[in-house]
Coordinates of C-alpha atoms and ligand atoms in Angstrom, one line a residue:
M1 CA 0.0 0.0 0.0
P2 CA 1.5 3.4 -0.9
P3 CA 2.3 5.3 2.2
S4 CA 0.5 8.4 0.9
Q5 CA -2.8 6.6 0.9
K6 CA -5.3 8.2 3.2
L7 CA -7.0 6.0 5.8
Y8 CA -9.9 8.4 6.4
A9 CA -12.6 10.0 4.3
L10 CA -11.3 13.4 3.3
S11 CA -14.7 14.6 2.3
E12 CA -15.7 14.6 6.0
L13 CA -12.8 16.8 7.1
N14 CA -13.0 20.5 7.4
H15 CA -10.4 22.9 6.1
D16 CA -8.6 23.3 9.4
Q17 CA -8.4 19.6 9.9
E18 CA -7.0 19.2 6.4
K19 CA -4.3 21.7 7.2
L20 CA -3.4 19.9 10.4
I21 CA -3.2 16.6 8.6
A22 CA -1.0 18.1 5.8
K23 CA 1.2 19.5 8.5
A24 CA 1.5 16.1 10.3
Q25 CA 2.3 14.4 7.0
S26 CA 5.1 16.9 6.3
I27 CA 6.6 16.3 9.8
L28 CA 6.0 12.5 10.3
P29 CA 8.1 10.0 8.3
A30 CA 6.2 8.7 5.2
K31 CA 6.2 5.1 6.4
L32 CA 5.0 5.9 9.9
F33 CA 1.3 5.4 9.1
F34 CA 2.0 2.1 7.6
K35 CA 4.1 0.9 10.6
A36 CA 1.4 2.1 13.0
V37 CA -1.3 0.0 11.2
E38 CA 1.1 -3.0 11.0
Q39 CA 1.9 -2.8 14.7
A40 CA -1.7 -2.0 15.9
S41 CA -3.2 -4.6 18.3
V42 CA -6.6 -4.6 16.6
A43 CA -7.3 -6.6 13.5
I44 CA -7.2 -4.2 10.5
S45 CA -8.1 -4.9 6.8
I46 CA -8.4 -2.7 3.8
T47 CA -10.6 -3.8 1.0
D48 CA -11.7 -2.6 -2.4
L49 CA -15.3 -1.6 -3.1
N50 CA -16.3 -5.3 -3.4
A51 CA -14.9 -6.1 0.0
T52 CA -12.0 -8.0 -1.5
M53 CA -9.1 -7.8 1.0
L54 CA -6.1 -5.9 -0.3
Y55 CA -4.3 -5.7 3.0
V56 CA -4.5 -7.3 6.5
N57 CA -2.2 -6.5 9.5
P58 CA -0.6 -9.1 11.7
A59 CA -3.2 -8.6 14.4
F60 CA -5.8 -9.7 11.8
T61 CA -3.9 -13.0 11.4
H62 CA -3.7 -13.4 15.2
V63 CA -7.5 -12.9 15.5
T64 CA -8.8 -14.8 12.5
G65 CA -6.0 -17.4 11.9
Y66 CA -5.7 -16.3 8.2
Q67 CA -2.2 -15.4 7.1
A68 CA -1.9 -12.3 4.9
A69 CA -1.2 -14.5 1.9
D70 CA -4.4 -16.6 2.6
A71 CA -6.6 -13.5 3.1
I72 CA -5.4 -11.0 0.4
G73 CA -7.5 -11.4 -2.7
K74 CA -10.3 -13.1 -0.8
P75 CA -13.6 -11.5 0.1
Q76 CA -14.3 -10.4 3.7
S77 CA -17.2 -12.8 3.7
I78 CA -14.8 -15.7 4.3
L79 CA -15.1 -14.6 7.9
S80 CA -19.0 -14.6 7.9
D81 CA -21.0 -17.0 9.8
A82 CA -24.5 -18.1 8.8
S83 CA -26.0 -17.3 12.2
T84 CA -25.4 -13.6 11.8
P85 CA -28.8 -12.2 10.7
R86 CA -28.8 -11.2 7.0
A87 CA -30.4 -7.9 7.9
L88 CA -27.2 -6.8 9.6
Y89 CA -25.2 -7.2 6.4
T90 CA -27.8 -5.4 4.4
Q91 CA -27.7 -2.5 6.9
L92 CA -23.9 -2.5 6.9
W93 CA -23.8 -2.2 3.1
Q94 CA -26.5 0.4 3.0
Q95 CA -24.4 2.6 5.3
L96 CA -21.2 2.0 3.3
Q97 CA -23.0 2.8 0.0
Q98 CA -24.0 6.2 1.5
A99 CA -20.2 6.7 2.3
K100 CA -21.0 6.4 6.0
P101 CA -19.1 4.3 8.5
W102 CA -20.8 1.3 10.2
S103 CA -20.2 -0.3 13.5
G104 CA -21.7 -3.3 15.2
V105 CA -21.1 -6.9 16.4
L106 CA -21.0 -9.8 13.9
I107 CA -20.4 -13.5 14.4
N108 CA -17.2 -14.4 12.6
R109 CA -15.5 -17.8 11.9
R110 CA -11.8 -18.3 12.1
L111 CA -9.8 -20.3 9.7
D112 CA -10.1 -23.3 12.0
G113 CA -13.9 -22.9 11.9
S114 CA -14.3 -21.7 15.5
P115 CA -16.7 -18.8 16.0
Y116 CA -16.0 -15.6 17.8
L117 CA -17.8 -12.3 18.3
A118 CA -16.3 -9.5 16.3
D119 CA -16.8 -5.9 17.4
I120 CA -16.4 -4.2 14.0
N121 CA -15.9 -0.6 12.7
I122 CA -16.0 -0.3 8.9
A123 CA -15.2 3.1 7.4
P124 CA -15.2 4.2 3.7
V125 CA -11.9 5.7 2.5
A126 CA -12.3 8.5 -0.1
D127 CA -9.7 9.9 -2.4
Q128 CA -8.8 13.6 -2.7
D129 CA -12.0 14.2 -4.8
G130 CA -14.1 12.7 -2.1
V131 CA -14.8 9.5 -4.1
V132 CA -14.8 6.3 -2.0
T133 CA -12.2 4.0 -3.3
H134 CA -11.6 1.5 -0.4
Y135 CA -13.0 0.3 2.9
L136 CA -11.2 0.1 6.2
G137 CA -12.2 -2.6 8.6
I138 CA -11.1 -2.7 12.2
H139 CA -12.3 -5.4 14.6
R140 CA -11.7 -7.0 18.0
D141 CA -12.6 -10.3 19.4
V142 CA -15.1 -9.5 22.2
T143 CA -16.2 -13.1 22.9
A144 CA -14.6 -13.1 26.4
M145 CA -16.2 -9.8 27.4
H146 CA -19.6 -10.9 26.0
Q147 CA -19.3 -14.2 28.0
L148 CA -18.5 -12.2 31.1
E149 CA -21.4 -9.9 30.6
Q150 CA -23.7 -12.9 30.0
Q151 CA -22.4 -14.6 33.1
V152 CA -23.1 -11.4 35.1
R153 CA -26.6 -11.2 33.6
N154 CA -27.2 -14.9 34.3
Q155 CA -26.1 -14.6 37.8
K156 CA -28.3 -11.5 38.3
S157 CA -31.3 -13.3 37.0
L158 CA -30.4 -16.4 39.1
I159 CA -30.2 -14.2 42.2
E160 CA -33.5 -12.5 41.3
S161 CA -35.2 -15.9 40.8
V162 CA -34.0 -17.1 44.1
L163 CA -35.0 -13.8 45.8
D164 CA -38.4 -13.9 44.1
A165 CA -39.0 -17.5 45.4
E166 CA -38.4 -16.3 48.9
P167 CA -41.6 -15.6 50.9
V168 CA -39.9 -12.8 52.9
A169 CA -39.6 -9.3 51.4
I170 CA -36.0 -8.4 50.5
A171 CA -34.6 -5.1 49.4
L172 CA -31.0 -4.1 48.8
L173 CA -30.3 -0.4 49.5
D174 CA -27.2 1.6 48.5
E175 CA -25.7 4.3 50.7
S176 CA -28.2 6.9 49.7
G177 CA -31.1 4.6 50.6
Q178 CA -31.9 3.8 46.9
V179 CA -33.3 0.3 46.4
M180 CA -30.9 -1.5 44.0
L181 CA -32.5 -4.9 44.0
D182 CA -35.8 -6.2 45.4
N183 CA -38.1 -9.3 45.2
H184 CA -41.7 -10.1 44.5
A185 CA -42.7 -10.1 48.2
Y186 CA -41.2 -6.6 48.6
R187 CA -42.9 -5.2 45.6
R188 CA -46.2 -6.8 46.8
L189 CA -45.7 -5.0 50.1
I190 CA -45.1 -1.7 48.3
Q191 CA -48.5 -2.2 46.5
E192 CA -50.3 -3.0 49.7
T193 CA -48.8 -0.1 51.7
E194 CA -49.0 2.2 48.7
S195 CA -45.6 3.5 49.8
Q196 CA -43.0 3.8 47.1
E197 CA -40.3 4.4 49.6
L198 CA -41.2 1.5 51.9
A199 CA -37.7 0.6 52.8
L200 CA -36.9 4.1 53.9
E201 CA -40.2 4.4 55.8
L202 CA -39.3 1.2 57.7
L203 CA -35.8 2.5 58.4
K204 CA -37.4 5.7 59.7
I205 CA -39.5 3.7 62.2
L206 CA -36.4 1.6 63.1
T207 CA -34.5 4.9 63.8
Q208 CA -37.2 5.8 66.3
Q209 CA -37.1 2.5 67.9
T210 CA -33.4 1.7 68.1
E211 CA -31.2 3.6 70.5
N212 CA -29.0 4.8 67.6
T213 CA -30.0 7.0 64.8
F214 CA -29.9 5.3 61.4
A215 CA -27.0 7.5 60.3
K216 CA -25.0 6.3 63.3
V217 CA -25.9 2.7 62.5
R218 CA -24.8 3.2 58.9
A219 CA -21.6 4.9 59.9
R220 CA -20.7 1.9 62.1
S221 CA -22.2 -0.5 59.6
E222 CA -24.0 -2.2 62.5
N223 CA -26.3 -5.1 61.6
F224 CA -29.7 -5.4 63.3
V225 CA -31.7 -8.5 63.7
D226 CA -35.4 -9.1 64.2
H227 CA -36.5 -5.5 65.0
E228 CA -40.2 -5.6 65.2
I229 CA -42.4 -3.0 63.4
C230 CA -46.1 -2.6 63.3
M231 CA -47.8 -1.0 60.4
D232 CA -51.5 -0.3 59.8
I233 CA -52.2 -1.4 56.2
A234 CA -55.7 -0.9 54.9
G235 CA -56.9 -0.5 58.5
L236 CA -55.4 -3.7 59.8
P237 CA -52.3 -4.0 61.9
R238 CA -49.5 -6.0 60.4
W239 CA -46.3 -6.9 62.2
F240 CA -43.0 -7.3 60.5
S241 CA -39.7 -8.5 61.8
C242 CA -36.9 -6.5 60.1
S243 CA -33.2 -7.5 59.9
G244 CA -30.5 -5.5 58.2
T245 CA -27.0 -6.7 57.1
W246 CA -24.4 -4.2 55.9
F247 CA -21.8 -5.3 53.4
K248 CA -19.2 -3.6 51.3
E249 CA -18.6 -3.9 47.6
R250 CA -16.0 -2.4 45.3
D251 CA -17.1 0.8 43.7
T252 CA -17.5 0.2 39.9
S253 CA -17.4 3.9 38.8
A254 CA -14.6 5.0 36.4
D255 CA -13.0 7.4 38.9
A256 CA -12.5 4.6 41.4
F257 CA -10.5 2.5 38.8
F258 CA -7.0 3.5 40.1
A259 CA -8.1 4.2 43.7
P260 CA -10.4 1.3 44.6
R261 CA -13.2 2.4 46.9
R262 CA -15.7 0.4 48.8
V263 CA -19.4 1.2 49.0
D264 CA -21.8 0.2 51.7
Y265 CA -25.0 -1.7 50.9
L266 CA -27.8 -2.7 53.3
L267 CA -29.6 -5.9 52.8
L268 CA -33.0 -5.4 54.4
V269 CA -35.1 -8.5 55.1
I270 CA -38.7 -8.0 56.1
K271 CA -40.5 -11.0 57.5
E272 CA -44.2 -10.8 58.2
I273 CA -45.1 -12.2 61.7
T274 CA -48.7 -11.0 61.8
A275 CA -50.1 -14.5 62.4
L276 CA -47.8 -15.1 65.4
R277 CA -48.5 -11.6 66.8
R278 CA -52.3 -12.1 66.4
Q279 CA -52.0 -15.2 68.7
Q280 CA -49.9 -13.2 71.2
E281 CA -52.4 -10.3 70.9
E282 CA -55.3 -12.5 71.8
V283 CA -53.6 -13.6 75.0
R284 CA -52.6 -10.0 75.7
M285 CA -56.2 -8.8 75.0
N286 CA -57.6 -11.3 77.5
A287 CA -55.2 -10.1 80.2
L288 CA -56.0 -6.5 79.2
R289 CA -59.7 -7.1 79.5
A290 CA -59.2 -8.4 83.1
L291 CA -57.0 -5.4 83.9
M292 CA -59.4 -2.9 82.4
A293 CA -62.4 -4.4 84.2
E294 CA -60.5 -4.0 87.5
E295 CA -59.5 -0.4 86.6
E296 CA -63.0 0.4 85.6
L297 CA -64.2 -0.9 88.9
V298 CA -61.7 1.3 90.7
Q299 CA -62.6 4.2 88.5
S300 CA -66.3 3.9 89.1
M301 CA -65.6 3.6 92.9
R302 CA -63.6 6.8 92.7
E303 CA -66.3 8.5 90.8
T304 CA -69.0 7.4 93.2
I305 CA -67.1 8.4 96.3
A306 CA -66.1 11.7 94.6
G307 CA -69.8 12.2 93.8
A308 CA -70.8 11.4 97.4
I309 CA -68.2 13.9 98.8
Y310 CA -69.4 16.5 96.4
Q311 CA -73.1 15.9 97.4
L312 CA -72.2 15.9 101.2
Q313 CA -70.0 19.0 100.9
G314 CA -73.0 21.3 100.0
P315 CA -75.2 20.6 103.1
M316 CA -72.1 20.6 105.3
N317 CA -71.3 24.1 104.1
I318 CA -74.8 25.2 105.1
I319 CA -74.6 23.6 108.5
Q320 CA -71.1 25.2 109.0
A321 CA -72.6 28.6 108.2
A322 CA -75.6 28.1 110.6
V323 CA -73.2 27.0 113.4
N324 CA -71.1 30.2 112.8
M325 CA -74.2 32.3 112.9
L326 CA -75.6 30.8 116.1
K327 CA -72.2 31.1 117.7
R328 CA -72.1 34.8 117.0
R329 CA -75.7 35.2 118.4
S330 CA -75.0 33.3 121.6
V331 CA -72.2 35.6 122.5
N332 CA -74.6 38.0 124.4
H333 CA -76.8 35.2 125.8
A334 CA -76.1 33.4 129.1
T335 CA -77.5 30.1 127.8
P336 CA -76.4 29.0 124.3
D337 CA -79.1 28.1 121.7
P338 CA -79.8 24.3 122.1
L339 CA -79.8 24.1 118.3
L340 CA -76.1 25.0 118.3
G341 CA -75.2 21.9 120.1
V342 CA -77.3 19.7 117.7
L343 CA -75.8 21.4 114.6
Q344 CA -72.3 21.1 116.0
E345 CA -72.8 17.4 116.5
A346 CA -74.2 17.1 113.0
L347 CA -71.2 19.0 111.6
E348 CA -68.8 16.8 113.5
S349 CA -70.3 13.5 112.3
G350 CA -70.6 15.0 108.8
N351 CA -66.9 15.9 108.8
Q352 CA -66.1 12.4 110.1
A353 CA -68.1 11.0 107.2
L354 CA -66.1 13.1 104.8
V355 CA -62.8 11.9 106.3
T356 CA -64.0 8.3 106.0
L357 CA -65.1 8.9 102.4
H358 CA -61.7 10.4 101.5
A359 CA -59.9 7.6 103.2
S360 CA -62.0 5.0 101.3
M361 CA -61.1 6.5 97.9
P362 CA -59.0 3.8 96.1
D363 CA -55.6 5.0 95.0
E364 CA -54.8 5.8 91.4
T365 CA -52.4 3.1 90.1
G366 CA -48.9 4.7 89.7
E367 CA -47.6 4.4 86.2
V368 CA -44.5 5.7 84.4
F369 CA -44.2 7.6 81.2
V370 CA -43.2 5.4 78.2
P371 CA -43.4 5.9 74.4
V372 CA -46.9 5.1 73.5
N373 CA -48.4 4.4 70.1
F374 CA -52.0 5.6 69.8
N375 CA -52.8 3.2 66.9
A376 CA -52.0 0.3 69.2
L377 CA -54.1 1.8 72.0
L378 CA -57.1 2.5 69.8
R379 CA -56.8 -1.1 68.5
D380 CA -56.8 -2.3 72.1
V381 CA -59.9 -0.3 72.8
L382 CA -61.7 -1.6 69.7
G383 CA -60.7 -5.1 70.7
L384 CA -62.1 -4.5 74.2
S385 CA -65.3 -3.1 72.9
T386 CA -65.9 -5.7 70.2
H387 CA -68.9 -7.3 72.0
R388 CA -70.6 -4.0 72.6
L389 CA -70.0 -2.8 69.0
L390 CA -71.5 -6.0 67.6
A391 CA -74.4 -6.0 70.0
S392 CA -75.2 -2.4 69.1
G393 CA -74.8 -2.9 65.4
V394 CA -72.2 -0.1 65.2
V395 CA -70.2 0.2 62.0
V396 CA -66.6 1.1 62.8
D397 CA -64.6 3.2 60.3
W398 CA -61.0 2.9 61.5
Q399 CA -58.5 5.1 59.7
P400 CA -55.1 4.8 61.3
A401 CA -52.0 6.6 60.0
T402 CA -49.8 4.0 58.4
I403 CA -46.9 5.1 60.5
L404 CA -47.6 7.0 63.7
P405 CA -44.8 8.5 65.8
P406 CA -44.9 7.7 69.6
V407 CA -46.2 10.0 72.3
L408 CA -44.8 9.9 75.8
G409 CA -47.5 8.9 78.2
R410 CA -49.0 6.6 80.8
E411 CA -50.1 3.7 78.6
R412 CA -52.9 2.3 80.9
C413 CA -54.2 5.8 81.7
L414 CA -54.4 6.8 78.0
R415 CA -56.0 3.5 77.0
G416 CA -58.6 4.0 79.7
M417 CA -59.2 7.6 78.5
L418 CA -59.8 6.4 74.9
K419 CA -62.1 3.6 76.2
Q420 CA -64.1 6.3 78.0
L421 CA -64.4 8.3 74.8
V422 CA -65.5 5.2 72.8
D423 CA -67.9 4.2 75.6
N424 CA -69.4 7.8 75.5
A425 CA -69.8 7.5 71.7
L426 CA -71.5 4.1 72.0
D427 CA -73.8 5.4 74.8
A428 CA -74.7 8.4 72.6
M429 CA -75.8 6.0 69.7
Q430 CA -78.0 3.9 72.0
G431 CA -80.9 6.3 71.9
A432 CA -84.1 5.4 70.0
G433 CA -84.5 6.9 66.6
I434 CA -80.8 6.6 65.7
D435 CA -80.8 4.5 62.6
V436 CA -77.2 5.1 61.4
R437 CA -74.7 3.9 64.0
E438 CA -71.2 4.7 62.9
L439 CA -68.0 5.1 64.9
H440 CA -65.2 6.9 63.1
L441 CA -61.7 6.6 64.6
S442 CA -58.6 8.1 63.0
T443 CA -55.1 9.0 63.8
S444 CA -52.7 11.3 61.9
T445 CA -49.7 13.5 62.4
Q446 CA -49.8 17.3 62.0
D447 CA -46.9 19.7 62.9
D448 CA -45.2 17.4 65.4
M449 CA -48.5 16.6 67.0
V450 CA -50.4 13.3 67.0
L451 CA -54.1 13.8 66.2
I452 CA -56.8 11.4 67.3
T453 CA -60.4 11.8 66.4
V454 CA -63.4 9.9 67.8
Q455 CA -66.6 10.6 66.0
D456 CA -70.0 9.1 66.5
S457 CA -73.3 9.4 64.6
G458 CA -75.3 10.1 67.8
P459 CA -77.3 13.3 68.5
G460 CA -74.1 15.3 69.2
I461 CA -73.5 17.9 72.0
P462 CA -75.2 21.3 71.6
R463 CA -72.7 24.1 70.8
H464 CA -73.4 26.0 74.1
L465 CA -72.4 22.9 76.1
H466 CA -69.1 22.2 74.4
L467 CA -67.2 23.6 77.4
R468 CA -69.6 22.7 80.2
V469 CA -69.4 19.0 79.5
F470 CA -65.8 19.1 80.8
E471 CA -67.1 20.4 84.2
P472 CA -67.2 17.8 87.0
F473 CA -70.6 16.1 87.6
F474 CA -72.2 17.8 84.6
S475 CA -74.1 15.4 82.4
T476 CA -76.2 15.9 79.3
K477 CA -78.1 12.8 80.2
G478 CA -80.1 14.4 83.0
H479 CA -80.5 12.1 86.0
S480 CA -78.4 9.3 84.9
S481 CA -76.6 6.6 86.9
K482 CA -73.3 8.1 85.7
A483 CA -71.6 10.6 87.9
G484 CA -70.7 12.9 85.0
M485 CA -67.0 12.6 85.6
G486 CA -66.1 10.9 82.2
L487 CA -65.1 14.0 80.2
P488 CA -63.5 15.9 83.1
L489 CA -61.3 12.9 83.7
V490 CA -60.5 12.7 80.0
Q491 CA -59.5 16.4 80.1
E492 CA -57.4 15.8 83.2
I493 CA -55.5 12.9 81.6
V494 CA -55.0 14.8 78.3
S495 CA -53.7 17.9 80.2
R496 CA -51.3 15.7 82.2
H497 CA -49.9 14.6 78.8
A498 CA -49.4 18.1 77.6
G499 CA -52.2 17.5 75.1
V500 CA -55.5 19.2 74.1
V501 CA -59.0 17.9 73.9
E502 CA -61.9 19.7 72.2
I503 CA -65.2 19.0 70.7
D504 CA -65.0 19.9 67.0
A505 CA -67.5 22.8 66.5
S506 CA -67.4 22.3 62.7
C507 CA -68.9 18.8 63.0
N508 CA -72.6 18.9 62.1
E509 CA -73.3 15.2 62.3
G510 CA -72.9 13.5 65.7
C511 CA -70.1 14.4 67.9
R512 CA -66.4 14.6 67.0
I513 CA -63.8 14.8 69.8
V514 CA -60.3 15.8 68.7
L515 CA -57.3 15.0 70.8
R516 CA -53.8 16.4 70.2
F517 CA -50.6 15.2 71.8
P518 CA -47.0 16.3 71.2
V519 CA -44.9 13.7 69.4
A520 CA -42.2 12.3 71.7
S521 CA -38.8 13.6 70.7
K522 CA -36.2 11.0 69.8
A523 CA -34.0 12.2 72.6
C524 CA -36.8 11.5 75.1
V525 CA -37.6 8.1 73.6
H526 CA -33.9 7.2 73.7
S527 CA -33.5 8.3 77.4
I528 CA -36.6 6.5 78.4
D529 CA -35.6 3.3 76.5
N530 CA -32.3 3.5 78.4
E531 CA -34.1 3.9 81.8
V532 CA -36.4 1.0 81.0
A533 CA -33.4 -1.1 79.9
Ligands
FAD601 P1 -23.0 -10.9 0.9 O1 -23.7 -11.3 -0.3 O2 -21.6 -10.6 0.8 O3 -23.7 -9.7 1.6 C1 -25.0 -9.6 2.1 C2 -25.7 -8.3 1.8 O4 -24.8 -7.3 1.5 C3 -26.5 -8.4 0.5 O5 -27.7 -7.8 0.8 C4 -25.7 -7.7 -0.5 O6 -26.6 -7.1 -1.5 C5 -24.9 -6.7 0.2 N1 -23.6 -6.6 -0.4 C6 -22.6 -7.5 -0.4 N2 -21.5 -6.9 -1.0 C7 -21.8 -5.7 -1.4 C8 -21.2 -4.7 -2.1 N3 -19.9 -4.8 -2.5 N4 -21.8 -3.5 -2.3 C9 -23.1 -3.4 -1.9 N5 -23.8 -4.3 -1.3 C10 -23.2 -5.5 -1.0 N6 -18.5 -9.6 7.2 C11 -18.3 -10.5 8.2 O7 -19.1 -11.4 8.3 N7 -17.2 -10.4 9.0 C12 -16.3 -9.4 8.9 O8 -15.3 -9.4 9.7 C13 -16.5 -8.4 7.9 N8 -15.6 -7.4 7.7 C14 -15.8 -6.6 6.7 C15 -14.8 -5.6 6.5 C16 -15.0 -4.7 5.5 C17 -13.9 -3.6 5.2 C18 -16.1 -4.7 4.6 C19 -16.2 -3.8 3.5 C20 -17.0 -5.7 4.8 C21 -16.9 -6.7 5.8 N9 -17.8 -7.7 6.0 C22 -17.6 -8.6 7.0 C23 -19.0 -7.8 5.2 C24 -18.8 -8.8 4.1 O9 -18.3 -8.2 3.0 C25 -20.1 -9.5 3.7 O10 -21.0 -8.6 3.2 C26 -20.7 -10.4 4.8 O11 -19.6 -11.2 5.3 C27 -21.8 -11.3 4.3 O12 -21.3 -12.1 3.4 P2 -22.2 -13.0 2.5 O13 -21.5 -13.7 1.4 O14 -23.0 -14.0 3.4 O15 -23.3 -12.0 1.9

């Protein structure tokens, strides 16, 4: 091949490039281009317009097995393999006929008949007038790389099949929390929870439950095993046991080629344990029922005694006033009014009765503040009220927040308070003429507050009584057997938890009670967890 022959299409070069090439040609030795092609490590062939080989370099011989003497004068098609789709050749030639380069992967056969994958670039070479006179073919054997890619793909689909066959939900997260790999069970869970970022949501709950923040856990790459999480999905509580395993992998990005880096991955395994928890829940509910019955008894005794004290206090005050008056009058009389003695006696025995009543008041059970989940408490209350709800034909609409942050509180006290509200709602719907009996319960979060609403479809509370119903011994039920201490006690408990309770004035159907409690700060939960531990 003459050294002056150009190996590129001049027609595609602009004026400046042409000048640069002319300059390079004047500086570089004439045979340098030829030597460079000869010594190149990729297979190079130059053909005429019929693809008859005019030149092949030593690398061509190395790749194909054809010596230059065997190849020159033969068509390039001696390398072709029947399994390459015909359409590829047609496309290749269509490109070349438009004086455009073509690149792609073909199946080639070596001289010994063995196949290999050839990654080929074919470029037309034009003369000074822009007329294509030759073709330049450059190719590499990429069989090994293809096999490697295929192996990786096969392994990936094998891993995916194994993961998909697993009944537990699995997600692999990178350092930024992005899900890199998941399985059927995980995707099904995403559908059920309607949470696209389920893994992160779960980790958020874990962060609140574990003593470390997630960032700290990540920094230390600490694994965690069987951390239990409860989520309300479509109104039903479901329990999951979550485990996380951190592992490191080599960073595959280009800039880590010379300075290998390791990246963290978290393998999150989420196992549903709802069936097991339901059994445990049943046992717990039975124990809770017994406890609540006892607490209710104590509460009603406290209410009755408080009511008796309240009732007795009125006449006692009158007797005290009469005694004071008679004492003042008897100052100027030699003999005191005989009524004074009788009244003093009555006062004394009245006071004695008050002391006895105060002493017989059962103590409130002491309870410590712990992180409390209102979804769980409301579920308990619904469980405890099941018989009553069924007997009264009440339809329950339970809308819990899927994930509810904890509130610091006295668990039994708050549960009892919610039970009081639900009992009030059920009482309100007992009246004749109430056809629709619906109890709506919901929880949500708003500005670092946990919101709980209890709404019934009863007659409601008139607007002017919205504040009075929280006064002790006030009842809208007239002369009822109840002492009218329910809502005042609710208010007292709510206040003791830095919360707010109000009757929603905008509710026109039935009565809607709204409770607000501050979300427990992570620091508090952490310190309480430590104290409890
Ligand atoms: P062919 O009949 O040669 O070609 C199939 C299709 O291409 C038909 O549609 C036909 O009309 C069209 N065609 C063929 N020759 C021409 C032509 N001269 N002008 C216009 N259209 C034409 N093939 C490989 O399999 N492996 C290689 O490594 C390889 N390297 C090549 C390197 C160069 C520089 C060139 C120019 C071509 C190369 N080819 C290569 C393509 C090769 O020339 C054949 O087209 C191909 O091998 C198919 O051969 P065939 O005999 O089965 O079919």
